[in-house]
PDB file of C-alpha atoms in Angstrom:
ATOM      1  CA  MET A   1       0.000   0.000   0.000  1.00 58.00           C
ATOM      2  CA  GLU A   2       1.281   3.478  -0.877  1.00 75.00           C
ATOM      3  CA  PRO A   3       2.251   5.717   2.070  1.00 87.00           C
ATOM      4  CA  VAL A   4      -0.051   8.639   2.794  1.00 93.00           C
ATOM      5  CA  VAL A   5       2.250  10.641   5.114  1.00 96.00           C
ATOM      6  CA  VAL A   6       6.050  10.957   4.903  1.00 96.00           C
ATOM      7  CA  ASP A   7       8.803  13.151   6.362  1.00 96.00           C
ATOM      8  CA  ILE A   8      10.973  14.996   3.852  1.00 95.00           C
ATOM      9  CA  THR A   9      14.765  15.191   4.154  1.00 94.00           C
ATOM     10  CA  GLN A  10      17.552  16.224   1.786  1.00 93.00           C
ATOM     11  CA  GLU A  11      17.921  12.555   0.850  1.00 94.00           C
ATOM     12  CA  ASN A  12      14.339  11.949  -0.330  1.00 94.00           C
ATOM     13  CA  ALA A  13      13.207  15.451  -1.368  1.00 94.00           C
ATOM     14  CA  GLN A  14      13.930  14.979  -5.082  1.00 92.00           C
ATOM     15  CA  GLN A  15      12.152  11.637  -5.282  1.00 92.00           C
ATOM     16  CA  LEU A  16       9.085  12.629  -3.255  1.00 91.00           C
ATOM     17  CA  LEU A  17       8.549  16.251  -4.317  1.00 92.00           C
ATOM     18  CA  ILE A  18       9.412  15.854  -7.991  1.00 92.00           C
ATOM     19  CA  GLU A  19       8.978  12.236  -9.051  1.00 93.00           C
ATOM     20  CA  GLU A  20       6.042  11.318  -6.793  1.00 94.00           C
ATOM     21  CA  SER A  21       4.136  14.470  -7.784  1.00 94.00           C
ATOM     22  CA  LYS A  22       4.118  13.201 -11.370  1.00 92.00           C
ATOM     23  CA  ILE A  23       2.006  10.269 -10.137  1.00 88.00           C
ATOM     24  CA  ARG A  24      -0.259  11.989  -7.582  1.00 92.00           C
ATOM     25  CA  PRO A  25      -0.457  15.410  -5.906  1.00 95.00           C
ATOM     26  CA  VAL A  26       2.011  15.992  -3.078  1.00 97.00           C
ATOM     27  CA  VAL A  27       0.865  18.316  -0.285  1.00 97.00           C
ATOM     28  CA  VAL A  28       3.953  19.776   1.426  1.00 97.00           C
ATOM     29  CA  ASP A  29       3.514  20.924   5.015  1.00 98.00           C
ATOM     30  CA  PHE A  30       6.274  23.171   6.389  1.00 97.00           C
ATOM     31  CA  TRP A  31       6.144  23.170  10.209  1.00 97.00           C
ATOM     32  CA  ALA A  32       8.243  23.673  13.315  1.00 97.00           C
ATOM     33  CA  GLU A  33       7.964  22.732  16.983  1.00 96.00           C
ATOM     34  CA  TRP A  34       7.640  26.368  18.098  1.00 96.00           C
ATOM     35  CA  CYS A  35       4.825  27.170  15.613  1.00 96.00           C
ATOM     36  CA  SER A  36       1.478  27.226  17.443  1.00 96.00           C
ATOM     37  CA  HIS A  37      -0.689  27.155  14.290  1.00 96.00           C
ATOM     38  CA  CYS A  38       1.301  24.148  13.048  1.00 96.00           C
ATOM     39  CA  LYS A  39       0.075  22.159  16.030  1.00 96.00           C
ATOM     40  CA  THR A  40      -3.469  22.545  14.680  1.00 95.00           C
ATOM     41  CA  LEU A  41      -2.841  22.423  10.945  1.00 97.00           C
ATOM     42  CA  THR A  42      -0.500  19.411  10.753  1.00 97.00           C
ATOM     43  CA  PRO A  43      -2.882  16.982  12.528  1.00 96.00           C
ATOM     44  CA  LEU A  44      -5.701  18.218  10.301  1.00 97.00           C
ATOM     45  CA  LEU A  45      -3.641  17.527   7.162  1.00 97.00           C
ATOM     46  CA  GLU A  46      -2.675  14.103   8.528  1.00 97.00           C
ATOM     47  CA  ARG A  47      -6.340  13.253   9.100  1.00 97.00           C
ATOM     48  CA  LEU A  48      -7.267  14.371   5.584  1.00 96.00           C
ATOM     49  CA  ALA A  49      -4.410  12.310   4.115  1.00 95.00           C
ATOM     50  CA  GLN A  50      -5.776   9.217   5.851  1.00 95.00           C
ATOM     51  CA  GLU A  51      -9.339  10.022   4.793  1.00 93.00           C
ATOM     52  CA  TYR A  52      -8.403  10.459   1.135  1.00 89.00           C
ATOM     53  CA  ASN A  53      -6.561   7.138   1.372  1.00 87.00           C
ATOM     54  CA  GLY A  54      -3.524   7.825  -0.768  1.00 87.00           C
ATOM     55  CA  GLN A  55      -5.098  10.086  -3.387  1.00 89.00           C
ATOM     56  CA  PHE A  56      -2.451  12.596  -2.354  1.00 95.00           C
ATOM     57  CA  LEU A  57       0.808  12.287  -0.413  1.00 96.00           C
ATOM     58  CA  LEU A  58       1.293  14.487   2.639  1.00 97.00           C
ATOM     59  CA  ALA A  59       4.993  15.398   2.812  1.00 97.00           C
ATOM     60  CA  LYS A  60       5.977  17.029   6.120  1.00 98.00           C
ATOM     61  CA  ILE A  61       9.074  19.219   6.316  1.00 97.00           C
ATOM     62  CA  ASP A  62      10.514  20.380   9.628  1.00 97.00           C
ATOM     63  CA  ALA A  63      11.557  23.884   8.572  1.00 96.00           C
ATOM     64  CA  ASP A  64      14.154  24.154  11.357  1.00 95.00           C
ATOM     65  CA  GLU A  65      15.894  20.912  10.438  1.00 96.00           C
ATOM     66  CA  GLN A  66      15.524  21.345   6.666  1.00 96.00           C
ATOM     67  CA  GLN A  67      16.322  25.049   6.338  1.00 96.00           C
ATOM     68  CA  MET A  68      17.929  24.625   2.915  1.00 95.00           C
ATOM     69  CA  ILE A  69      14.780  23.081   1.402  1.00 95.00           C
ATOM     70  CA  ALA A  70      12.571  25.735   3.026  1.00 95.00           C
ATOM     71  CA  SER A  71      14.833  28.480   1.695  1.00 94.00           C
ATOM     72  CA  GLN A  72      14.989  27.001  -1.824  1.00 93.00           C
ATOM     73  CA  LEU A  73      11.174  26.900  -1.942  1.00 94.00           C
ATOM     74  CA  GLY A  74      10.829  30.470  -0.680  1.00 93.00           C
ATOM     75  CA  VAL A  75       9.157  29.716   2.644  1.00 95.00           C
ATOM     76  CA  ARG A  76       8.943  32.932   4.696  1.00 94.00           C
ATOM     77  CA  SER A  77       6.459  32.049   7.439  1.00 95.00           C
ATOM     78  CA  LEU A  78       4.980  29.023   9.185  1.00 96.00           C
ATOM     79  CA  PRO A  79       2.862  27.147   8.646  1.00 97.00           C
ATOM     80  CA  THR A  80       3.211  27.106   4.868  1.00 97.00           C
ATOM     81  CA  VAL A  81       1.554  24.503   2.654  1.00 98.00           C
ATOM     82  CA  MET A  82       2.450  23.905  -1.014  1.00 98.00           C
ATOM     83  CA  ILE A  83       0.855  21.553  -3.508  1.00 97.00           C
ATOM     84  CA  PHE A  84       3.221  19.915  -5.992  1.00 97.00           C
ATOM     85  CA  LYS A  85       1.913  18.420  -9.227  1.00 94.00           C
ATOM     86  CA  ASP A  86       3.937  17.163 -12.196  1.00 92.00           C
ATOM     87  CA  GLY A  87       7.175  18.179 -10.490  1.00 93.00           C
ATOM     88  CA  GLN A  88       6.168  21.796  -9.841  1.00 94.00           C
ATOM     89  CA  PRO A  89       4.519  23.769  -7.011  1.00 95.00           C
ATOM     90  CA  VAL A  90       1.086  24.735  -8.363  1.00 96.00           C
ATOM     91  CA  ASP A  91      -0.785  26.100  -5.337  1.00 96.00           C
ATOM     92  CA  GLY A  92      -0.695  26.565  -1.592  1.00 96.00           C
ATOM     93  CA  PHE A  93      -1.303  28.867   1.334  1.00 97.00           C
ATOM     94  CA  ALA A  94       0.385  30.335   4.414  1.00 96.00           C
ATOM     95  CA  GLY A  95      -1.089  30.452   7.900  1.00 95.00           C
ATOM     96  CA  ALA A  96      -3.989  28.590   9.437  1.00 91.00           C
ATOM     97  CA  GLN A  97      -6.964  27.810   7.161  1.00 94.00           C
ATOM     98  CA  PRO A  98     -10.391  26.307   7.905  1.00 94.00           C
ATOM     99  CA  GLU A  99     -10.871  22.667   6.948  1.00 96.00           C
ATOM    100  CA  SER A 100     -13.550  23.524   4.380  1.00 95.00           C
ATOM    101  CA  GLU A 101     -11.147  25.750   2.416  1.00 95.00           C
ATOM    102  CA  ILE A 102      -8.372  23.150   2.567  1.00 96.00           C
ATOM    103  CA  ARG A 103     -10.758  20.511   1.210  1.00 95.00           C
ATOM    104  CA  GLN A 104     -11.805  22.896  -1.568  1.00 94.00           C
ATOM    105  CA  LEU A 105      -8.164  23.427  -2.505  1.00 95.00           C
ATOM    106  CA  LEU A 106      -7.415  19.701  -2.496  1.00 93.00           C
ATOM    107  CA  GLU A 107     -10.399  18.866  -4.699  1.00 89.00           C
ATOM    108  CA  LYS A 108      -8.916  21.015  -7.471  1.00 92.00           C
ATOM    109  CA  TYR A 109      -5.952  18.669  -7.797  1.00 93.00           C
ATOM    110  CA  LEU A 110      -7.227  15.246  -6.769  1.00 89.00           C
ATOM    111  CA  PRO A 111      -8.152  12.701  -9.446  1.00 82.00           C
ATOM    112  CA  GLU A 112     -11.847  12.463 -10.339  1.00 83.00           C
ATOM    113  CA  PRO A 113     -13.690   9.744  -8.361  1.00 82.00           C
ATOM    114  CA  TRP A 114     -14.544   7.896 -11.585  1.00 90.00           C
ATOM    115  CA  ARG A 115     -10.847   7.235 -12.143  1.00 86.00           C
ATOM    116  CA  GLU A 116     -11.084   4.467  -9.554  1.00 85.00           C
ATOM    117  CA  ASP A 117     -13.622   2.755 -11.831  1.00 92.00           C
ATOM    118  CA  VAL A 118     -11.230   3.134 -14.774  1.00 93.00           C
ATOM    119  CA  ASN A 119      -8.348   1.673 -12.778  1.00 89.00           C
ATOM    120  CA  GLN A 120     -10.500  -1.285 -11.719  1.00 93.00           C
ATOM    121  CA  ALA A 121     -11.615  -1.878 -15.311  1.00 95.00           C
ATOM    122  CA  GLN A 122      -8.049  -1.737 -16.647  1.00 94.00           C
ATOM    123  CA  MET A 123      -6.959  -4.306 -14.078  1.00 93.00           C
ATOM    124  CA  LEU A 124      -9.800  -6.620 -15.130  1.00 95.00           C
ATOM    125  CA  MET A 125      -9.011  -6.100 -18.818  1.00 95.00           C
ATOM    126  CA  SER A 126      -5.348  -6.948 -18.221  1.00 93.00           C
ATOM    127  CA  GLU A 127      -6.575 -10.288 -16.843  1.00 94.00           C
ATOM    128  CA  GLY A 128      -8.793 -10.884 -19.879  1.00 92.00           C
ATOM    129  CA  GLN A 129     -11.994 -10.265 -17.894  1.00 95.00           C
ATOM    130  CA  PHE A 130     -13.766  -8.024 -20.379  1.00 95.00           C
ATOM    131  CA  THR A 131     -17.365  -8.657 -19.339  1.00 92.00           C
ATOM    132  CA  PRO A 132     -16.755  -7.744 -15.648  1.00 95.00           C
ATOM    133  CA  ALA A 133     -14.834  -4.651 -16.840  1.00 96.00           C
ATOM    134  CA  LEU A 134     -17.966  -3.263 -18.503  1.00 95.00           C
ATOM    135  CA  GLU A 135     -19.718  -2.346 -15.252  1.00 93.00           C
ATOM    136  CA  PRO A 136     -17.019  -0.009 -13.831  1.00 95.00           C
ATOM    137  CA  LEU A 137     -16.491   1.500 -17.286  1.00 96.00           C
ATOM    138  CA  ARG A 138     -20.206   2.263 -17.664  1.00 94.00           C
ATOM    139  CA  SER A 139     -20.148   3.803 -14.206  1.00 93.00           C
ATOM    140  CA  ALA A 140     -17.180   5.956 -15.226  1.00 94.00           C
ATOM    141  CA  LEU A 141     -18.925   6.959 -18.445  1.00 94.00           C
ATOM    142  CA  ALA A 142     -22.033   8.048 -16.517  1.00 92.00           C
ATOM    143  CA  ALA A 143     -19.797  10.387 -14.481  1.00 89.00           C
ATOM    144  CA  ALA A 144     -17.681  11.530 -17.446  1.00 90.00           C
ATOM    145  CA  PRO A 145     -19.794  11.037 -20.596  1.00 93.00           C
ATOM    146  CA  GLU A 146     -17.338  12.827 -22.898  1.00 92.00           C
ATOM    147  CA  SER A 147     -14.176  11.086 -21.705  1.00 93.00           C
ATOM    148  CA  SER A 148     -12.419   9.661 -24.751  1.00 95.00           C
ATOM    149  CA  GLU A 149     -10.294   7.504 -22.444  1.00 94.00           C
ATOM    150  CA  VAL A 150     -13.382   5.742 -21.057  1.00 96.00           C
ATOM    151  CA  LEU A 151     -15.043   5.463 -24.471  1.00 97.00           C
ATOM    152  CA  LEU A 152     -11.924   3.900 -25.989  1.00 97.00           C
ATOM    153  CA  LEU A 153     -11.649   1.375 -23.156  1.00 97.00           C
ATOM    154  CA  LEU A 154     -15.317   0.481 -23.597  1.00 97.00           C
ATOM    155  CA  THR A 155     -14.758   0.089 -27.331  1.00 97.00           C
ATOM    156  CA  GLN A 156     -11.872  -2.283 -26.679  1.00 96.00           C
ATOM    157  CA  CYS A 157     -14.022  -4.386 -24.332  1.00 96.00           C
ATOM    158  CA  TYR A 158     -16.900  -4.559 -26.792  1.00 95.00           C
ATOM    159  CA  LEU A 159     -14.587  -5.579 -29.612  1.00 94.00           C
ATOM    160  CA  GLU A 160     -13.073  -8.326 -27.474  1.00 93.00           C
ATOM    161  CA  LEU A 161     -16.609  -9.542 -26.750  1.00 92.00           C
ATOM    162  CA  ASN A 162     -17.588  -9.215 -30.438  1.00 89.00           C
ATOM    163  CA  ARG A 163     -20.312  -6.705 -29.532  1.00 91.00           C
ATOM    164  CA  LEU A 164     -19.821  -4.630 -32.630  1.00 90.00           C
ATOM    165  CA  ASP A 165     -22.823  -2.316 -32.442  1.00 89.00           C
ATOM    166  CA  GLU A 166     -21.883  -1.150 -28.954  1.00 92.00           C
ATOM    167  CA  ALA A 167     -18.271  -0.667 -30.071  1.00 95.00           C
ATOM    168  CA  GLU A 168     -19.418   1.436 -33.011  1.00 94.00           C
ATOM    169  CA  LYS A 169     -21.648   3.583 -30.812  1.00 93.00           C
ATOM    170  CA  CYS A 170     -18.734   4.320 -28.471  1.00 96.00           C
ATOM    171  CA  LEU A 171     -16.481   5.342 -31.342  1.00 97.00           C
ATOM    172  CA  GLU A 172     -19.211   7.590 -32.762  1.00 96.00           C
ATOM    173  CA  SER A 173     -19.366   9.407 -29.413  1.00 95.00           C
ATOM    174  CA  ILE A 174     -15.698  10.422 -29.477  1.00 96.00           C
ATOM    175  CA  LYS A 175     -15.104  14.031 -30.499  1.00 94.00           C
ATOM    176  CA  MET A 176     -13.003  14.665 -33.589  1.00 94.00           C
ATOM    177  CA  VAL A 177     -10.314  16.390 -31.534  1.00 93.00           C
ATOM    178  CA  ASP A 178      -9.876  13.175 -29.514  1.00 93.00           C
ATOM    179  CA  GLN A 179      -9.695  10.820 -32.502  1.00 94.00           C
ATOM    180  CA  ASP A 180      -6.077   9.805 -31.963  1.00 93.00           C
ATOM    181  CA  ASP A 181      -4.047   6.789 -33.105  1.00 92.00           C
ATOM    182  CA  VAL A 182      -5.775   4.514 -30.567  1.00 93.00           C
ATOM    183  CA  TYR A 183      -9.149   5.585 -31.981  1.00 95.00           C
ATOM    184  CA  LYS A 184      -7.995   4.893 -35.546  1.00 94.00           C
ATOM    185  CA  THR A 185      -6.657   1.469 -34.575  1.00 93.00           C
ATOM    186  CA  LEU A 186      -9.934   0.481 -32.900  1.00 95.00           C
ATOM    187  CA  LEU A 187     -11.970   1.833 -35.819  1.00 94.00           C
ATOM    188  CA  ALA A 188      -9.928  -0.255 -38.255  1.00 92.00           C
ATOM    189  CA  ARG A 189     -10.392  -3.293 -36.023  1.00 91.00           C
ATOM    190  CA  LEU A 190     -14.154  -2.707 -35.900  1.00 93.00           C
ATOM    191  CA  GLU A 191     -14.343  -2.529 -39.687  1.00 90.00           C
ATOM    192  CA  LEU A 192     -12.277  -5.692 -39.993  1.00 84.00           C
ATOM    193  CA  GLN A 193     -14.500  -7.563 -37.524  1.00 87.00           C
ATOM    194  CA  ARG A 194     -17.619  -6.353 -39.336  1.00 84.00           C
ATOM    195  CA  GLU A 195     -16.262  -7.651 -42.606  1.00 80.00           C
ATOM    196  CA  SER A 196     -15.437 -10.981 -40.973  1.00 76.00           C
ATOM    197  CA  ALA A 197     -18.955 -11.122 -39.558  1.00 74.00           C
ATOM    198  CA  LYS A 198     -20.466 -10.815 -43.035  1.00 77.00           C
ATOM    199  CA  SER A 199     -20.666 -14.515 -43.704  1.00 82.00           C
ATOM    200  CA  PRO A 200     -22.143 -15.815 -46.975  1.00 87.00           C
ATOM    201  CA  GLU A 201     -25.263 -16.772 -44.972  1.00 88.00           C
ATOM    202  CA  VAL A 202     -25.701 -13.202 -43.725  1.00 89.00           C
ATOM    203  CA  GLU A 203     -25.190 -11.701 -47.161  1.00 89.00           C
ATOM    204  CA  ALA A 204     -27.643 -14.140 -48.740  1.00 92.00           C
ATOM    205  CA  LEU A 205     -30.305 -13.390 -46.120  1.00 93.00           C
ATOM    206  CA  GLU A 206     -29.804  -9.637 -46.497  1.00 93.00           C
ATOM    207  CA  GLN A 207     -30.315  -9.926 -50.252  1.00 94.00           C
ATOM    208  CA  GLN A 208     -33.449 -12.031 -49.781  1.00 95.00           C
ATOM    209  CA  LEU A 209     -34.846  -9.570 -47.241  1.00 95.00           C
ATOM    210  CA  ALA A 210     -34.181  -6.656 -49.568  1.00 95.00           C
ATOM    211  CA  THR A 211     -36.392  -8.428 -52.097  1.00 94.00           C
ATOM    212  CA  ASN A 212     -39.010  -9.451 -49.507  1.00 94.00           C
ATOM    213  CA  PRO A 213     -38.863  -6.765 -46.771  1.00 94.00           C
ATOM    214  CA  GLU A 214     -42.034  -7.974 -45.015  1.00 94.00           C
ATOM    215  CA  ASP A 215     -40.966 -11.609 -44.660  1.00 95.00           C
ATOM    216  CA  ALA A 216     -40.892 -12.196 -40.888  1.00 95.00           C
ATOM    217  CA  ASN A 217     -39.226 -15.610 -41.242  1.00 95.00           C
ATOM    218  CA  LEU A 218     -36.319 -14.040 -43.098  1.00 95.00           C
ATOM    219  CA  LYS A 219     -36.086 -11.318 -40.445  1.00 96.00           C
ATOM    220  CA  LEU A 220     -35.898 -13.919 -37.684  1.00 95.00           C
ATOM    221  CA  GLN A 221     -33.220 -15.925 -39.491  1.00 94.00           C
ATOM    222  CA  LEU A 222     -31.172 -12.787 -40.152  1.00 94.00           C
ATOM    223  CA  ALA A 223     -31.579 -11.662 -36.527  1.00 94.00           C
ATOM    224  CA  VAL A 224     -30.097 -14.975 -35.381  1.00 92.00           C
ATOM    225  CA  GLN A 225     -27.124 -14.490 -37.716  1.00 91.00           C
ATOM    226  CA  TYR A 226     -26.648 -10.868 -36.646  1.00 91.00           C
ATOM    227  CA  ASN A 227     -26.697 -11.894 -32.991  1.00 88.00           C
ATOM    228  CA  GLN A 228     -24.018 -14.528 -33.579  1.00 85.00           C
ATOM    229  CA  SER A 229     -21.923 -11.934 -35.436  1.00 84.00           C
ATOM    230  CA  GLY A 230     -22.057  -9.379 -32.611  1.00 85.00           C
ATOM    231  CA  MET A 231     -24.431  -7.057 -34.466  1.00 88.00           C
ATOM    232  CA  HIS A 232     -26.845  -6.889 -31.549  1.00 90.00           C
ATOM    233  CA  GLY A 233     -28.497  -3.582 -32.401  1.00 91.00           C
ATOM    234  CA  ASP A 234     -29.342  -4.760 -35.913  1.00 92.00           C
ATOM    235  CA  ALA A 235     -30.663  -8.062 -34.552  1.00 94.00           C
ATOM    236  CA  LEU A 236     -32.877  -6.389 -31.951  1.00 95.00           C
ATOM    237  CA  GLU A 237     -34.259  -3.951 -34.515  1.00 96.00           C
ATOM    238  CA  LEU A 238     -35.350  -6.835 -36.722  1.00 96.00           C
ATOM    239  CA  LEU A 239     -36.890  -8.678 -33.772  1.00 96.00           C
ATOM    240  CA  ILE A 240     -38.810  -5.681 -32.422  1.00 96.00           C
ATOM    241  CA  GLY A 241     -40.227  -5.223 -35.922  1.00 96.00           C
ATOM    242  CA  ILE A 242     -41.509  -8.806 -35.823  1.00 96.00           C
ATOM    243  CA  LEU A 243     -42.922  -8.434 -32.311  1.00 96.00           C
ATOM    244  CA  ARG A 244     -44.805  -5.250 -33.209  1.00 95.00           C
ATOM    245  CA  LYS A 245     -46.888  -7.333 -35.615  1.00 94.00           C
ATOM    246  CA  ASP A 246     -47.014 -10.605 -33.679  1.00 94.00           C
ATOM    247  CA  LEU A 247     -45.786 -10.978 -30.096  1.00 93.00           C
ATOM    248  CA  ASN A 248     -46.009 -14.769 -30.347  1.00 93.00           C
ATOM    249  CA  PHE A 249     -44.459 -15.193 -33.777  1.00 94.00           C
ATOM    250  CA  GLN A 250     -43.316 -18.784 -34.348  1.00 93.00           C
ATOM    251  CA  ASP A 251     -44.730 -19.914 -31.002  1.00 93.00           C
ATOM    252  CA  GLY A 252     -42.824 -17.177 -29.163  1.00 93.00           C
ATOM    253  CA  GLU A 253     -39.424 -17.920 -30.727  1.00 94.00           C
ATOM    254  CA  ALA A 254     -38.833 -14.278 -31.737  1.00 95.00           C
ATOM    255  CA  LYS A 255     -39.765 -13.050 -28.247  1.00 95.00           C
ATOM    256  CA  ARG A 256     -37.521 -15.653 -26.590  1.00 94.00           C
ATOM    257  CA  LEU A 257     -34.525 -14.647 -28.709  1.00 94.00           C
ATOM    258  CA  PHE A 258     -35.254 -10.952 -28.095  1.00 95.00           C
ATOM    259  CA  LEU A 259     -35.412 -11.385 -24.304  1.00 94.00           C
ATOM    260  CA  ASP A 260     -32.361 -13.667 -24.245  1.00 92.00           C
ATOM    261  CA  MET A 261     -30.373 -10.998 -26.064  1.00 92.00           C
ATOM    262  CA  LEU A 262     -31.442  -8.301 -23.606  1.00 92.00           C
ATOM    263  CA  ALA A 263     -30.424 -10.530 -20.692  1.00 90.00           C
ATOM    264  CA  THR A 264     -27.036 -11.253 -22.279  1.00 86.00           C
ATOM    265  CA  LEU A 265     -26.332  -7.568 -22.916  1.00 86.00           C
ATOM    266  CA  GLY A 266     -27.197  -6.677 -19.308  1.00 83.00           C
ATOM    267  CA  LYS A 267     -29.539  -4.162 -17.725  1.00 83.00           C
ATOM    268  CA  SER A 268     -27.084  -1.259 -17.908  1.00 80.00           C
ATOM    269  CA  ASP A 269     -26.205  -1.706 -21.589  1.00 83.00           C
ATOM    270  CA  PRO A 270     -27.431   1.319 -23.613  1.00 84.00           C
ATOM    271  CA  ILE A 271     -28.711  -0.822 -26.495  1.00 89.00           C
ATOM    272  CA  ALA A 272     -30.499  -3.160 -24.070  1.00 90.00           C
ATOM    273  CA  ILE A 273     -32.130  -0.180 -22.326  1.00 91.00           C
ATOM    274  CA  LYS A 274     -33.309   1.228 -25.663  1.00 92.00           C
ATOM    275  CA  TYR A 275     -34.966  -2.003 -26.786  1.00 95.00           C
ATOM    276  CA  GLN A 276     -36.315  -2.841 -23.335  1.00 94.00           C
ATOM    277  CA  ARG A 277     -38.288   0.418 -23.534  1.00 94.00           C
ATOM    278  CA  LYS A 278     -39.529  -0.411 -27.017  1.00 94.00           C
ATOM    279  CA  TYR A 279     -40.637  -3.820 -25.782  1.00 94.00           C
ATOM    280  CA  TYR A 280     -42.556  -2.312 -22.847  1.00 93.00           C
ATOM    281  CA  THR A 281     -44.504  -0.084 -25.227  1.00 91.00           C
ATOM    282  CA  LEU A 282     -45.753  -3.242 -26.951  1.00 89.00           C
ATOM    283  CA  LEU A 283     -46.955  -4.729 -23.670  1.00 85.00           C
ATOM    284  CA  TYR A 284     -48.640  -1.694 -22.143  1.00 77.00           C
TER     285      TYR A 284
END
C-alpha cells in the first residue's frame, strides 16, 4: 500500500517532491515545533491524508531541520503549505486555514472519483476479464460522458466480446479532436471484424430480405445471424419489428430470442435499455 504521510529530508526530497508528484499530488507541510498554528494544521492535514486514502501524499518538512529546502522553496512564514503536481509547485497557502477551504483546494488537484472505476476496469481487462470490466467502465462513463479515455476502453471491451454495435456507438461518441491513433486502430479493427462477420449466410439473407422486406421468417433468421456476429443492435431492430406485428411469432421464438439478447447484454447496456423500452410499449 502506498504511504499517505512521509517526512521529507535532503535525501528523499527529489524523489518525493518531484517524481512522486508526477504520479499523484504531493501536499507539502512546512512546520516547526515552536509554531502554534502548526500544532493545529498538521494533525488536520494528517487526518485528511488518511481520509483520502492515498489520493495525495502528505509530505511534512521540519523547517528548522531542513532550512535549505525551506529556503529554496521560498518559505517565509509558518505554517506554509504547497501543492506539488507534475514536479512543480502549483498552489498553496500560508497560515492557518479552515478545513472547508483546505478541502476545496485539495479537490482542485485530486483525481476524479470515476478514475477508480477506470483503474478497476483496466486491471480486469489486463486479466482478460472483459465482461466484468464493462460495469465499472459504464459507471465511469455516466460520471464523465465525454471522456475519450473511457469510451476507448469500452470500445476495446466490446470488440473483445464481439459486440460490434456497442463498439461502433462508443467510437461515434468520441469528439473529432480526440480521434487519436488509438481511436484509428480500434476503428480499423471494428471494420475488420464487421467484414469478418459478413458470412455468406448473412449476405444471402440480407439480399433475400431486400427483395421481400415484409418476410418475418427471413427477419428472424437474419436476426439470429446478426446476434451470432455481434451485431446486436441490428438483430434487436429486426426482432422488435416482428414483435410489433405478432408478439407470439413462431410460437414465441422471436420473443424468446429478443429477451435472451437483452439478458445477455445486461440491464445497464445502452442498447439493451433502448430495446427494453420499445418492448414495454408493446406490452402496455
